[in-house]
Coordinates of C-alpha atoms in Angstrom, one line a residue:
X1 CA -33.4 12.1 0.5
X2 CA -31.7 8.9 -0.7
X3 CA -29.4 6.1 0.3
X4 CA -26.4 8.2 1.2
X5 CA -28.5 10.4 3.5
X6 CA -30.0 7.4 5.2
X7 CA -26.7 5.7 5.8
X8 CA -25.0 8.9 7.1
X9 CA -27.9 9.4 9.5
X10 CA -27.5 5.8 10.7
X11 CA -23.8 6.2 11.0
X12 CA -24.2 9.4 13.0
X13 CA -26.8 7.7 15.2
X14 CA -24.3 5.0 16.0
X15 CA -21.5 7.5 16.6
X16 CA -23.6 10.0 18.6
X17 CA -23.2 12.8 16.1
X18 CA -25.6 15.0 14.1
X19 CA -25.0 15.3 10.4
X20 CA -25.3 18.6 8.6
X21 CA -26.0 18.0 4.9
X22 CA -24.9 20.5 2.3
X23 CA -25.6 20.3 -1.5
X24 CA -22.7 21.0 -3.8
X25 CA -21.9 20.8 -7.5
X26 CA -20.1 17.6 -8.2
X27 CA -17.2 19.2 -10.1
X28 CA -16.3 21.3 -7.1
X29 CA -16.5 18.8 -4.2
X30 CA -12.9 17.8 -4.1
X31 CA -11.5 21.4 -4.1
X32 CA -14.1 22.3 -1.4
X33 CA -13.0 19.3 0.7
X34 CA -9.4 20.4 0.4
X35 CA -10.4 23.9 1.4
X36 CA -12.0 22.5 4.6
X37 CA -15.6 23.1 3.7
X38 CA -16.7 19.5 4.4
X39 CA -15.8 16.9 7.0
X40 CA -17.1 14.0 4.8
X41 CA -18.4 13.5 1.2
X42 CA -21.2 11.0 0.8
X43 CA -22.4 11.0 -2.8
X44 CA -21.5 7.7 -4.5
X45 CA -17.8 8.6 -4.8
X46 CA -15.7 6.1 -6.6
X47 CA -12.3 5.2 -5.0
X48 CA -9.4 5.9 -7.4
X49 CA -5.7 6.0 -6.8
X50 CA -5.5 9.6 -8.1
X51 CA -8.1 10.7 -5.6
X52 CA -6.4 8.8 -2.7
X53 CA -3.5 11.1 -3.0
X54 CA -5.6 14.1 -2.1
X55 CA -8.3 12.7 0.2
X56 CA -8.8 9.7 2.6
X57 CA -11.5 7.1 1.9
X58 CA -13.6 4.9 4.2
X59 CA -13.8 1.2 3.5
X60 CA -15.9 0.5 0.4
X61 CA -19.6 0.2 0.9
X62 CA -20.5 -1.2 -2.5
X63 CA -19.0 -2.4 -5.8
X64 CA -20.6 -1.0 -8.9
X65 CA -20.2 -1.2 -12.6
X66 CA -20.5 1.3 -15.4
X67 CA -23.3 0.8 -18.0
X68 CA -24.5 2.4 -21.2
X69 CA -28.0 3.7 -20.8
X70 CA -30.0 3.9 -24.0
X71 CA -33.6 4.7 -25.0
X72 CA -35.9 1.8 -24.5
X73 CA -36.8 1.5 -28.1
X74 CA -33.2 1.4 -29.3
X75 CA -31.2 -1.8 -30.0
X76 CA -27.7 -0.2 -30.0
X77 CA -25.0 -2.2 -28.2
X78 CA -21.6 -1.1 -27.0
X79 CA -20.1 -2.4 -30.3
X80 CA -22.6 -0.3 -32.2
X81 CA -21.4 2.8 -30.3
X82 CA -17.8 1.9 -30.9
X83 CA -18.4 1.4 -34.6
X84 CA -20.7 4.2 -35.4
X85 CA -19.5 7.8 -35.5
X86 CA -22.8 9.6 -35.3
X87 CA -24.0 8.1 -32.0
X88 CA -23.6 10.7 -29.2
X89 CA -22.6 9.8 -25.7
X90 CA -23.2 11.8 -22.5
X91 CA -22.3 11.5 -18.8
X92 CA -21.8 13.7 -15.7
X93 CA -18.8 16.1 -15.6
X94 CA -16.0 15.4 -13.3
X95 CA -16.9 11.8 -12.5
X96 CA -15.3 8.4 -13.0
X97 CA -18.2 7.9 -15.4
X98 CA -16.7 10.7 -17.6
X99 CA -13.3 9.1 -17.4
X100 CA -14.8 5.7 -18.4
X101 CA -16.7 7.4 -21.3
X102 CA -13.6 9.0 -22.7
X103 CA -11.6 5.8 -22.4
X104 CA -14.3 3.6 -23.9
X105 CA -15.1 6.0 -26.7
X106 CA -11.8 7.8 -27.5
X107 CA -12.9 9.0 -30.9
X108 CA -16.3 10.5 -29.7
X109 CA -16.9 13.9 -28.3
X110 CA -18.4 13.2 -24.9
X111 CA -21.1 15.6 -23.8
X112 CA -20.6 16.1 -20.1
X113 CA -23.6 17.4 -18.1
X114 CA -23.8 19.1 -14.7
X115 CA -25.7 16.1 -13.3
X116 CA -27.1 12.8 -14.5
X117 CA -30.6 14.1 -14.5
X118 CA -29.7 16.4 -17.4
X119 CA -27.9 13.6 -19.3
X120 CA -30.9 11.3 -18.9
X121 CA -33.3 14.1 -20.1
X122 CA -31.0 14.6 -23.1
X123 CA -31.1 10.9 -23.8
X124 CA -34.9 10.7 -23.6
X125 CA -35.3 13.8 -25.8
X126 CA -33.0 12.3 -28.5
X127 CA -30.2 14.9 -28.1
X128 CA -27.8 12.1 -27.2
X129 CA -27.9 8.4 -27.8
X130 CA -26.4 6.9 -24.7
X131 CA -25.3 7.8 -21.1
X132 CA -22.4 6.3 -19.3
X133 CA -23.6 5.9 -15.7
X134 CA -23.1 3.4 -12.8
X135 CA -25.6 0.5 -12.7
X136 CA -27.1 1.6 -9.4
X137 CA -27.9 5.1 -10.6
X138 CA -29.1 3.7 -13.9
X139 CA -31.6 1.5 -12.1
X140 CA -33.0 4.6 -10.3
X141 CA -33.4 6.5 -13.5
X142 CA -35.0 3.6 -15.3
X143 CA -37.5 3.4 -12.4
X144 CA -38.3 7.1 -12.7
X145 CA -38.6 6.9 -16.5
X146 CA -40.3 3.6 -16.9
X147 CA -40.5 2.4 -20.5
X148 CA -38.3 5.2 -21.8
X149 CA -34.8 4.0 -21.1
X150 CA -32.9 0.8 -20.4
X151 CA -29.4 -0.6 -19.9
X152 CA -28.0 -1.2 -23.4
X153 CA -24.6 -2.7 -22.4
X154 CA -22.3 -3.3 -19.4
X155 CA -19.0 -1.4 -19.7
X156 CA -17.1 -2.2 -16.4
X157 CA -18.0 -4.1 -13.2
X158 CA -15.4 -3.3 -10.6
X159 CA -15.6 0.2 -9.1
X160 CA -15.7 0.7 -5.3
X161 CA -17.8 3.4 -3.7
X162 CA -16.7 4.9 -0.4
X163 CA -17.1 7.9 1.8
X164 CA -14.4 10.6 1.5
X165 CA -12.6 12.6 4.1
X166 CA -9.9 15.3 4.3
X167 CA -6.4 13.8 4.6
X168 CA -5.7 12.7 8.2
X169 CA -9.3 13.0 9.3
X170 CA -10.1 11.4 12.7
X171 CA -13.5 10.4 11.4
X172 CA -12.3 7.6 9.1
X173 CA -11.7 5.0 11.9
X174 CA -15.1 5.5 13.7
X175 CA -17.0 5.6 10.4
X176 CA -15.3 2.4 9.3
X177 CA -16.1 0.8 12.6
X178 CA -19.7 1.8 12.4
X179 CA -19.9 0.6 8.8
X180 CA -18.5 -2.8 9.8
X181 CA -21.0 -3.1 12.6
X182 CA -23.9 -2.4 10.1
X183 CA -22.9 -5.3 7.8

């Protein structure tokens, strides 16, 4: 259930194919793609130059930004996190969010979680003080945890999300054409 599933279903409808969805741990998706386990990744994957050397990307479908999620009753800003050693930051392992967290807070030990759900729970329970997450995902977690968390600060605003394919995949062109037709 979710945006990615709905879009892939619509793309396949337009391309006369049937998607087979598989769940996977985020930190293993690129090696699994390289091993031929998937034809396409659809999970809010950020385009990066480093990734483009090992996989092919579709055209971007959205531009997002990274934000710092904090508890709703906190007033901590990005500057507070940069200036205060005891504020703890979490994010999801193996993501561009983790890269942004480490670049933004080079002197902090970043707590990387298996998924954002775990990071958000740690934030709500007070185990950490902020979560580096994209603004779209942050909005979803804020909606699910109304009154408990909020966006404390914007960190970046220029990351492109795209679908991912094995190098040389013959699916890139038809997926791109179907995406253009949907705009």
